[in-house]
Amino acid sequence: MTTKRTSALCVLVMLLGVAAPPTAADTPVSCMYSDLVGSWRFFVFRAPEGGYSTCTDGPGSDAIQEVIKLQSPNIAIDEHGNEGTFTLIYNQGFEVEVAGYKWFAFFPFSESSGRVTSYCDKASPGWVHNIFAQQRSCFYGQRIDPPADKWTPLVVPDISSKTHIGSKKQETFKNRRVGSHQVDCARTPRQLFKHNGDFVDAINQLNLSWKACLYPEYVGMPIEMLEKRAGGSRSRLFKSPLPAQVSGDVKRRADSLPDTWDWRDVNGVNFVSPVRDQGGCGSCYAFGSTAMLESRIRIITNNTQQPILSPQHIVSCSPYSQGCEGGFPYLVAGKYAQDFGILEEANYPYQGVDAPCEDQPHARYFSSHYQYIGGFYGACNEPLMRLELVNNGPVAVSFEVYDDFRYYSGGVYKHTGLHDSFNPFEITNHVVLVVGYGHDTTSGLDFWIVKNSWGDDWGEDGYFRIRRGNDECSIESIAVAATPIPQLG
C-alpha cells in the first residue's frame, strides 16, 4: 500500500475496533490452490454496531477496496507494487500478508439437499489487521481475474458461536450452525465400540513392522467419541497435497543431518513435555499445537522455562477453530498464538468439552512467526521436515487415521489396507507432534517418532513410530512450524 492508502486503512480499522470472529472451520468446503491464484478485490468496511458482530451486512459505499494479486508459488502483490506472501489453509481458506497487514478468511459455501457448493472465488467474512494483531477490521473478497461470479453480498446464517476473548457476552455453542450444517451433539446416533479380536489377529498375522493389540478402555465408548480423538468427523473431507519435490540444495543440507534424532534425548536432556490425553473431544489440533510450542520454549530457554499450555483455552476461545469439532495447527500454534496468545494449563484447566470462553488476566504465550514447512501449503517434504525438526524443534503434523491405527501397540506403523467391519470407523485426519526420526534395522524402515495425545498407556508410552520417506498416511504433506516467545525475566 502507498503511504496515503495505508493511513486510510489504519484510520478505518481504528474506528472499527475488534471485529467478530469469522465463520468457524472446519466446514465442508473443498477449494484448491488453483482456485486461489489470481487477482482479488478485498472490501474493508465498517462493522455493524455491537462490537462483536459477525460482519454479515456486506461492504457499503464507504468500504475501502484493495486489489491484491496472488501468483505462483506464494507471491502476493498489491496494487501499489508492495510484495508479500500468501498460503492456502487446508482446503478451507487462505491468509495473505503484504504491506504490513494480514488478511485471513475462509471460503464460503452453501448446502442444499445434502449437496455442498464451495465458493472458491470468494472470501467470506474475515479479518484484516496489522502484523501486531491490532487495528482489526472485517472484509469480504472476490476473485476478479480470472473473473468471479457477479458480486452478491454473502448471507451468513445466525449462529450461536464463540465470541472473541474479552467479550462480556459469552455463549455456549454445543448445538451450533456452521453455514447451514447443524451440529447437534445431543442427538447424534451412537454406536458403541466393541472388541474385535479377529481384526487384531489379522493385522498381527501379516508379520508387519508393527503390532496391534486390544485396548479394553475403549470398550463401550461411542464410535463418535473415538473418531473425535482422531480428528473428528469434520476432518473427513480433506484430501492432502502431495509432498513437494526436493531441490538439490535441500537434499544436500538434509544429507548432512544426523542419522537419528530425538528431542526426548539430546545429549541426555529431554526437551519434550509429557504425553497427555485429549479424551473424547476432537481437540487433537490444540494438543498438537501446544505440544509444539511447549517443546520449542524448552529448547529456546534450555529448559529454564517448561510451561504446560492450555488446550481448553483454544477449544473454548479460538475464533479460528471449532472447539471439539476440530481445527488446524496453522491457525492455532501460529495465528491464534500470535494474535491472542495462549494461557497456561494451570490458569485454564482442560475440560474436554465445548465450554464458553472465559476471559483470564494471566500471562499468555505468543508466537512471533509461523508457517507451513516449505513456506506455504503444498511446499512440504520429508527432507524439509527433518531440517526444521533438528534446527528448530518438534513440528505439528496431520495424518490420515485408518481403523487399523487405533489398535497400534508398537513398532513402525504403515497402513495395512485391512478394514474393521465390526466397528464402523471413518477415515479422519489427526494432528500429532513429530519429535524425532530414525531407522529400524529389523524391518529396514526409516521412521518418524511421534507424540500422540491418547495418554501414555497407548502405543509406545504414548508415542508411535510411522514409516518415513513415503508420505505414509500423508504425514509428510502439511507440517507446521511456529516460533514461540518465552516469558521475560
Coordinates of C-alpha atoms in Angstrom, one line a residue:
M1 CA 0.0 0.0 0.0
T2 CA 1.1 3.5 -0.5
T3 CA 1.5 5.7 2.5
K4 CA -1.7 7.5 1.7
R5 CA -3.7 4.3 1.3
T6 CA -2.1 2.7 4.4
S7 CA -3.1 5.7 6.5
A8 CA -6.7 5.5 5.3
L9 CA -6.9 1.8 6.2
C10 CA -5.4 2.5 9.6
V11 CA -8.0 5.2 10.3
L12 CA -10.8 2.8 9.4
V13 CA -9.7 -0.1 11.4
M14 CA -9.1 2.0 14.4
L15 CA -12.7 3.2 14.2
L16 CA -13.9 -0.4 13.9
G17 CA -12.2 -1.8 16.9
V18 CA -12.2 -5.5 17.2
A19 CA -14.4 -7.4 14.7
A20 CA -16.1 -10.6 15.4
P21 CA -14.6 -14.0 14.6
P22 CA -15.2 -15.3 11.1
T23 CA -17.4 -18.4 10.5
A24 CA -15.6 -21.2 12.2
A25 CA -13.9 -24.1 10.4
D26 CA -13.8 -27.0 9.8
T27 CA -16.6 -26.6 7.2
P28 CA -17.5 -28.8 4.3
V29 CA -15.6 -26.5 1.9
S30 CA -13.1 -28.0 -0.6
C31 CA -11.1 -25.5 -2.5
M32 CA -7.7 -25.8 -4.3
Y33 CA -4.6 -23.8 -4.8
S34 CA -5.6 -23.1 -8.4
D35 CA -8.8 -21.5 -7.2
L36 CA -6.9 -19.1 -5.1
V37 CA -4.3 -17.9 -7.7
G38 CA -5.4 -14.7 -9.4
S39 CA -6.3 -11.1 -8.6
W40 CA -8.6 -10.4 -5.7
R41 CA -10.6 -7.4 -4.6
F42 CA -11.0 -7.1 -0.9
F43 CA -13.7 -4.9 0.6
V44 CA -12.8 -3.5 4.0
F45 CA -15.9 -2.0 5.7
R46 CA -17.3 -0.5 8.9
A47 CA -18.6 -3.2 11.2
P48 CA -22.2 -3.0 12.3
E49 CA -22.9 -1.7 15.8
G50 CA -22.3 -4.1 18.6
G51 CA -18.6 -4.6 18.6
Y52 CA -18.6 -8.3 18.2
S53 CA -20.7 -8.6 15.0
T54 CA -20.4 -11.5 12.6
C55 CA -19.9 -8.9 9.8
T56 CA -22.9 -10.0 7.7
D57 CA -24.1 -6.7 6.3
G58 CA -21.6 -6.6 3.4
P59 CA -19.5 -3.7 2.1
G60 CA -21.2 -0.4 1.7
S61 CA -20.4 2.7 -0.2
D62 CA -17.8 3.7 2.4
A63 CA -15.8 0.4 2.0
I64 CA -12.1 0.7 1.3
Q65 CA -11.1 -1.5 -1.6
E66 CA -7.8 -3.1 -2.2
V67 CA -6.7 -5.3 -5.1
I68 CA -4.1 -8.0 -4.4
K69 CA -2.7 -10.4 -7.0
L70 CA -1.8 -13.9 -5.8
Q71 CA 0.7 -15.7 -8.1
S72 CA 2.8 -18.8 -8.0
P73 CA 4.3 -20.1 -5.9
N74 CA 3.2 -17.9 -3.0
I75 CA 3.8 -14.3 -4.0
A76 CA 1.2 -11.6 -3.2
I77 CA 1.5 -8.2 -4.9
D78 CA -0.9 -5.3 -4.0
E79 CA -2.0 -2.7 -6.5
H80 CA 0.8 -0.3 -5.3
G81 CA 3.6 -2.8 -6.0
N82 CA 4.2 -4.0 -2.5
E83 CA 5.2 -7.7 -2.4
G84 CA 4.3 -10.2 0.2
T85 CA 3.2 -13.8 0.6
F86 CA 0.1 -16.0 0.8
T87 CA -0.9 -19.5 1.5
L88 CA -3.9 -21.7 1.2
I89 CA -5.0 -23.1 4.6
Y90 CA -6.0 -26.7 4.4
N91 CA -8.8 -26.6 1.7
Q92 CA -10.8 -24.2 3.7
G93 CA -9.4 -20.7 3.5
F94 CA -6.3 -18.5 3.0
E95 CA -4.0 -15.9 4.5
V96 CA -2.3 -13.1 2.8
E97 CA 0.5 -10.9 4.3
V98 CA 1.5 -7.8 2.4
A99 CA 2.4 -4.2 3.2
G100 CA 2.3 -4.8 7.0
Y101 CA -1.2 -6.3 7.0
K102 CA -2.6 -9.8 7.3
W103 CA -5.8 -10.8 5.5
F104 CA -7.4 -14.1 6.7
A105 CA -10.7 -15.6 5.6
F106 CA -12.5 -18.9 5.0
F107 CA -14.2 -19.7 1.7
P108 CA -18.0 -19.6 1.9
F109 CA -20.3 -22.4 1.0
S110 CA -24.0 -23.3 0.7
E111 CA -25.7 -26.6 1.3
S112 CA -29.0 -27.9 -0.2
S113 CA -30.5 -31.3 -0.1
G114 CA -27.2 -32.7 1.2
R115 CA -25.2 -31.2 -1.6
V116 CA -22.4 -28.7 -0.7
T117 CA -21.3 -26.0 -3.0
S118 CA -18.0 -24.3 -2.3
Y119 CA -17.5 -20.7 -3.5
C120 CA -13.7 -20.8 -4.0
D121 CA -13.7 -17.4 -5.8
K122 CA -15.0 -15.6 -2.8
A123 CA -13.9 -14.9 0.8
S124 CA -16.5 -15.0 3.5
P125 CA -16.3 -12.5 6.4
G126 CA -12.7 -12.4 7.5
W127 CA -10.3 -10.3 9.5
V128 CA -7.6 -7.9 8.3
H129 CA -5.2 -6.5 10.8
N130 CA -1.6 -5.2 11.1
I131 CA 1.2 -7.6 11.8
F132 CA 1.0 -6.7 15.5
A133 CA -2.6 -8.2 15.6
Q134 CA -4.0 -4.8 16.4
Q135 CA -6.3 -2.4 14.4
R136 CA -8.8 -5.1 13.3
S137 CA -11.5 -4.9 10.7
C138 CA -13.8 -7.1 8.7
F139 CA -13.6 -7.7 5.0
Y140 CA -15.1 -9.6 2.1
G141 CA -13.3 -10.6 -1.0
Q142 CA -13.9 -11.9 -4.5
R143 CA -11.5 -13.0 -7.2
I144 CA -11.7 -10.7 -10.3
D145 CA -9.0 -12.3 -12.6
P146 CA -10.0 -14.9 -13.6
P147 CA -13.4 -13.3 -13.2
A148 CA -15.5 -14.5 -10.3
D149 CA -19.3 -14.6 -10.3
K150 CA -21.0 -11.2 -10.1
W151 CA -20.7 -9.9 -6.5
T152 CA -23.6 -10.6 -4.2
P153 CA -23.4 -9.9 -0.5
L154 CA -22.9 -13.1 1.4
V155 CA -25.6 -14.1 3.8
V156 CA -24.3 -15.8 6.9
P157 CA -26.9 -17.6 8.9
D158 CA -27.3 -16.7 12.6
I159 CA -25.0 -18.9 14.7
S160 CA -24.6 -19.4 18.4
S161 CA -20.8 -19.2 18.2
K162 CA -18.0 -18.2 20.5
T163 CA -17.2 -14.6 20.8
H164 CA -13.8 -13.0 20.9
I165 CA -11.8 -13.1 24.1
G166 CA -12.7 -10.2 26.2
S167 CA -16.3 -10.1 25.2
K168 CA -18.7 -9.7 28.1
K169 CA -21.3 -11.7 26.2
Q170 CA -20.1 -15.3 26.1
E171 CA -22.4 -18.0 24.6
T172 CA -22.2 -21.8 24.6
F173 CA -22.0 -23.4 21.2
K174 CA -22.9 -27.0 22.0
N175 CA -25.5 -27.1 19.2
R176 CA -24.4 -24.6 16.6
R177 CA -24.6 -24.0 13.0
V178 CA -21.7 -23.7 10.6
G179 CA -23.1 -22.3 7.4
S180 CA -26.3 -24.3 7.1
H181 CA -24.8 -27.5 8.6
Q182 CA -26.3 -28.3 12.0
V183 CA -24.1 -29.9 14.7
D184 CA -26.2 -31.4 17.4
C185 CA -24.1 -33.3 19.8
A186 CA -27.0 -34.4 21.9
R187 CA -28.9 -36.1 19.0
T188 CA -26.1 -37.9 17.2
P189 CA -26.9 -41.6 16.9
R190 CA -24.3 -43.5 18.9
Q191 CA -22.8 -46.9 18.2
L192 CA -20.6 -48.3 20.9
F193 CA -17.2 -49.8 20.4
K194 CA -16.7 -53.5 20.9
H195 CA -13.6 -55.6 20.9
N196 CA -12.7 -57.2 17.5
G197 CA -10.0 -59.7 18.3
D198 CA -10.2 -61.2 14.8
F199 CA -9.2 -57.9 13.3
V200 CA -6.2 -57.6 15.7
D201 CA -5.2 -61.2 14.9
A202 CA -5.5 -60.5 11.1
I203 CA -3.1 -57.5 11.5
N204 CA -0.6 -59.4 13.5
Q205 CA -0.7 -62.4 11.2
L206 CA 0.6 -60.2 8.4
N207 CA 4.0 -60.1 10.2
L208 CA 4.4 -56.4 9.6
S209 CA 6.8 -54.0 11.1
W210 CA 4.3 -53.2 13.9
K211 CA 2.0 -55.0 16.3
A212 CA -1.7 -54.5 17.2
C213 CA -3.4 -55.0 20.5
L214 CA -6.8 -54.6 22.2
Y215 CA -7.4 -51.6 24.4
P216 CA -10.0 -52.6 27.0
E217 CA -10.6 -48.9 28.0
Y218 CA -12.2 -48.3 24.5
V219 CA -15.0 -50.9 25.1
G220 CA -18.4 -49.2 25.4
M221 CA -17.1 -45.8 24.2
P222 CA -19.2 -44.3 21.4
I223 CA -17.7 -44.6 18.0
E224 CA -18.2 -40.9 17.5
M225 CA -16.0 -40.2 20.6
L226 CA -13.2 -42.4 19.2
E227 CA -13.4 -40.6 15.9
K228 CA -13.2 -37.3 17.7
R229 CA -10.0 -38.5 19.3
A230 CA -8.6 -38.9 15.8
G231 CA -9.6 -35.6 14.4
G232 CA -13.4 -35.7 14.3
S233 CA -16.0 -36.1 11.6
R234 CA -15.3 -32.7 10.2
S235 CA -11.8 -33.7 9.0
R236 CA -13.0 -36.5 6.7
L237 CA -13.5 -34.2 3.8
F238 CA -9.8 -33.2 3.4
K239 CA -7.5 -34.5 0.6
S240 CA -3.8 -33.9 1.4
P241 CA -1.5 -32.3 -1.2
L242 CA 1.4 -34.4 -2.4
P243 CA 4.8 -33.6 -0.9
A244 CA 6.8 -31.1 -2.8
Q245 CA 9.7 -32.1 -5.0
V246 CA 13.1 -31.9 -3.2
S247 CA 15.6 -29.4 -4.6
G248 CA 19.3 -30.3 -4.8
D249 CA 20.2 -27.7 -2.2
V250 CA 17.6 -29.1 0.3
K251 CA 18.8 -32.6 -0.3
R252 CA 22.4 -31.7 0.3
R253 CA 21.6 -29.9 3.6
A254 CA 19.4 -32.8 4.8
D255 CA 22.1 -35.3 4.0
S256 CA 24.3 -33.5 6.4
L257 CA 21.9 -34.1 9.3
P258 CA 22.4 -36.8 12.0
D259 CA 21.2 -40.3 11.0
T260 CA 18.9 -40.3 14.0
W261 CA 17.3 -37.5 16.2
D262 CA 15.1 -37.5 19.2
W263 CA 14.2 -34.3 21.2
R264 CA 13.4 -36.5 24.2
D265 CA 17.1 -37.3 24.5
V266 CA 19.6 -34.7 23.2
N267 CA 22.8 -35.4 25.0
G268 CA 20.8 -36.8 27.8
V269 CA 18.4 -33.9 28.0
N270 CA 14.6 -34.1 27.4
F271 CA 13.0 -31.1 25.7
V272 CA 9.5 -32.6 25.2
S273 CA 6.6 -32.0 27.5
P274 CA 4.7 -35.0 29.0
V275 CA 2.1 -37.0 27.0
R276 CA -1.5 -36.0 27.7
D277 CA -4.9 -37.5 26.9
Q278 CA -7.4 -35.4 25.0
G279 CA -10.3 -37.6 25.9
G280 CA -13.4 -37.7 23.7
C281 CA -13.1 -34.1 22.5
G282 CA -11.9 -33.5 18.9
S283 CA -9.1 -31.3 20.2
C284 CA -6.0 -33.0 18.8
Y285 CA -5.2 -29.8 16.9
A286 CA -5.0 -27.9 20.2
F287 CA -2.9 -30.6 21.9
G288 CA -0.5 -31.0 18.9
S289 CA -0.1 -27.2 18.6
T290 CA 0.5 -26.6 22.3
A291 CA 2.9 -29.6 22.5
M292 CA 5.0 -28.0 19.7
L293 CA 5.1 -24.6 21.5
E294 CA 5.9 -26.2 24.8
S295 CA 8.9 -28.1 23.4
R296 CA 10.2 -25.1 21.5
I297 CA 10.0 -22.9 24.5
R298 CA 12.1 -25.6 26.4
I299 CA 14.6 -25.6 23.5
I300 CA 14.9 -21.8 23.3
T301 CA 15.3 -21.4 27.1
N302 CA 17.5 -24.5 27.5
N303 CA 14.7 -26.0 29.7
T304 CA 14.7 -23.0 32.1
Q305 CA 11.0 -22.5 31.1
Q306 CA 8.8 -25.5 30.9
P307 CA 5.2 -24.3 30.6
I308 CA 2.2 -26.6 30.0
L309 CA -0.1 -24.7 27.8
S310 CA -3.9 -24.9 27.8
P311 CA -5.7 -26.8 25.0
Q312 CA -9.0 -25.8 26.7
H313 CA -8.2 -22.2 26.2
I314 CA -8.0 -22.9 22.5
V315 CA -11.1 -25.1 22.4
S316 CA -13.2 -22.6 24.2
C317 CA -11.8 -19.3 22.8
S318 CA -10.2 -19.6 19.4
P319 CA -12.3 -17.9 16.7
Y320 CA -10.2 -19.8 14.1
S321 CA -11.2 -23.3 15.3
Q322 CA -14.4 -25.3 16.0
G323 CA -14.0 -26.4 19.6
C324 CA -14.4 -30.1 20.0
E325 CA -15.3 -30.5 16.3
G326 CA -11.7 -29.8 15.1
G327 CA -9.3 -27.2 13.8
F328 CA -5.9 -26.5 12.2
P329 CA -2.5 -26.3 13.8
Y330 CA -1.6 -23.5 11.4
L331 CA -4.4 -21.4 12.8
V332 CA -3.6 -22.3 16.5
A333 CA 0.1 -22.7 17.0
G334 CA 0.5 -19.9 14.5
K335 CA -2.2 -17.4 14.0
Y336 CA -4.2 -17.7 17.3
A337 CA -1.0 -17.8 19.4
Q338 CA 0.3 -14.7 17.6
D339 CA -3.0 -12.7 17.6
F340 CA -4.2 -13.6 21.1
G341 CA -1.7 -15.7 23.0
I342 CA -2.3 -19.0 24.9
L343 CA -2.8 -19.3 28.6
E344 CA -1.1 -22.0 30.8
E345 CA -3.0 -25.1 31.8
A346 CA -2.9 -24.1 35.5
N347 CA -4.9 -21.0 34.6
Y348 CA -7.3 -22.6 32.2
P349 CA -7.7 -26.4 33.0
Y350 CA -8.7 -28.9 30.4
Q351 CA -12.4 -30.0 30.4
G352 CA -12.6 -31.7 27.1
V353 CA -16.0 -30.2 26.3
D354 CA -17.3 -27.2 24.3
A355 CA -17.4 -24.7 27.2
P356 CA -17.9 -20.9 26.9
C357 CA -14.8 -18.8 26.7
E358 CA -13.8 -17.1 29.9
D359 CA -11.5 -14.1 29.9
Q360 CA -8.4 -14.5 32.1
P361 CA -6.0 -11.8 33.3
H362 CA -3.0 -14.2 33.4
A363 CA 0.1 -14.1 31.2
R364 CA 0.0 -15.6 27.7
Y365 CA 2.5 -17.2 25.4
F366 CA 2.7 -15.8 21.9
S367 CA 4.2 -16.9 18.5
S368 CA 6.5 -14.5 16.6
H369 CA 6.4 -16.4 13.4
Y370 CA 4.5 -19.4 11.8
Q371 CA 4.4 -21.2 8.5
Y372 CA 3.7 -24.4 6.7
I373 CA 7.1 -26.1 6.4
G374 CA 8.4 -25.1 3.0
G375 CA 6.9 -21.7 3.3
F376 CA 3.3 -22.3 2.2
Y377 CA 0.6 -25.0 1.9
G378 CA 1.8 -27.7 -0.5
A379 CA 5.6 -27.0 -0.2
C380 CA 6.4 -29.6 2.5
N381 CA 8.5 -32.7 2.1
E382 CA 10.5 -35.2 4.2
P383 CA 13.9 -33.5 4.0
L384 CA 12.5 -30.1 4.8
M385 CA 10.7 -31.6 7.8
R386 CA 14.0 -33.1 9.1
L387 CA 15.8 -29.8 8.6
E388 CA 13.1 -27.9 10.5
L389 CA 12.9 -30.6 13.2
V390 CA 16.7 -30.7 14.0
N391 CA 17.3 -26.9 13.6
N392 CA 14.3 -25.5 15.4
G393 CA 12.3 -28.2 17.3
P394 CA 9.3 -30.6 17.0
V395 CA 6.8 -29.9 14.3
A396 CA 3.0 -30.4 14.3
V397 CA 1.7 -32.7 11.5
S398 CA -1.6 -34.0 10.3
F399 CA -2.1 -37.6 9.0
E400 CA -4.9 -39.9 8.0
V401 CA -6.1 -42.3 10.7
Y402 CA -7.4 -45.6 9.5
D403 CA -9.2 -48.1 11.7
D404 CA -6.1 -50.3 12.0
F405 CA -4.0 -47.5 13.5
R406 CA -6.3 -47.4 16.6
Y407 CA -5.0 -50.8 17.6
Y408 CA -1.3 -49.9 17.3
S409 CA 0.8 -51.1 20.2
G410 CA 4.4 -50.8 18.9
G411 CA 6.7 -50.9 16.0
V412 CA 6.9 -48.9 12.8
Y413 CA 3.4 -48.3 11.6
K414 CA 2.3 -48.5 8.0
H415 CA -1.3 -48.9 6.9
T416 CA -2.3 -52.5 6.3
G417 CA -5.2 -51.9 4.0
L418 CA -7.3 -54.1 6.3
H419 CA -10.6 -52.7 7.5
D420 CA -12.5 -53.4 10.7
S421 CA -16.1 -54.2 9.6
F422 CA -17.1 -54.8 13.2
N423 CA -16.6 -51.2 14.2
P424 CA -17.7 -48.6 11.6
F425 CA -14.9 -46.1 11.8
E426 CA -14.4 -43.3 9.2
I427 CA -11.0 -42.1 8.0
T428 CA -10.2 -39.0 9.9
N429 CA -7.2 -36.5 10.0
H430 CA -5.4 -36.4 13.2
V431 CA -2.9 -33.8 14.5
V432 CA 0.2 -35.0 16.4
L433 CA 3.8 -33.9 17.1
V434 CA 6.9 -35.2 15.3
V435 CA 9.8 -35.2 17.9
G436 CA 12.4 -37.2 16.0
Y437 CA 13.3 -39.8 13.4
G438 CA 15.4 -42.9 13.0
H439 CA 15.9 -46.2 11.2
D440 CA 14.6 -49.6 12.2
T441 CA 17.2 -52.3 11.5
T442 CA 14.7 -55.2 11.9
S443 CA 12.2 -54.0 9.3
G444 CA 14.7 -51.9 7.3
L445 CA 12.3 -48.9 7.5
D446 CA 13.1 -45.3 8.2
F447 CA 10.6 -43.8 10.7
W448 CA 9.3 -40.7 12.4
I449 CA 9.0 -40.6 16.2
V450 CA 5.6 -39.1 17.0
K451 CA 3.9 -37.9 20.2
N452 CA 0.2 -38.7 20.4
S453 CA -2.5 -37.3 22.7
W454 CA -4.2 -40.5 23.7
G455 CA -2.5 -40.9 27.0
D456 CA 0.8 -42.7 27.9
D457 CA -0.9 -46.2 28.2
W458 CA -1.4 -46.2 24.4
G459 CA 1.2 -47.3 21.9
E460 CA 4.9 -46.9 22.9
D461 CA 4.3 -44.9 26.2
G462 CA 2.0 -42.5 24.3
Y463 CA 4.2 -42.3 21.2
F464 CA 4.3 -44.2 17.9
R465 CA 6.7 -44.7 15.1
I466 CA 5.5 -44.4 11.5
R467 CA 7.2 -45.1 8.2
R468 CA 9.2 -42.1 6.9
G469 CA 10.1 -41.1 3.4
N470 CA 6.9 -42.5 1.7
D471 CA 4.4 -39.9 2.9
E472 CA 2.7 -42.7 4.9
C473 CA -0.9 -41.6 5.6
S474 CA 0.0 -38.1 4.2
I475 CA 2.2 -37.4 7.3
E476 CA 4.8 -35.5 5.2
S477 CA 2.4 -33.2 3.3
I478 CA 1.3 -30.4 5.6
A479 CA 3.7 -30.0 8.6
V480 CA 3.5 -26.7 10.5
A481 CA 6.2 -24.8 12.4
A482 CA 5.9 -21.9 14.8
T483 CA 8.3 -19.8 16.9
P484 CA 7.1 -19.2 20.4
I485 CA 8.1 -16.2 22.5
P486 CA 9.3 -17.2 26.1
Q487 CA 8.3 -15.2 29.1
L488 CA 10.6 -12.3 30.0
G489 CA 12.5 -12.4 33.3

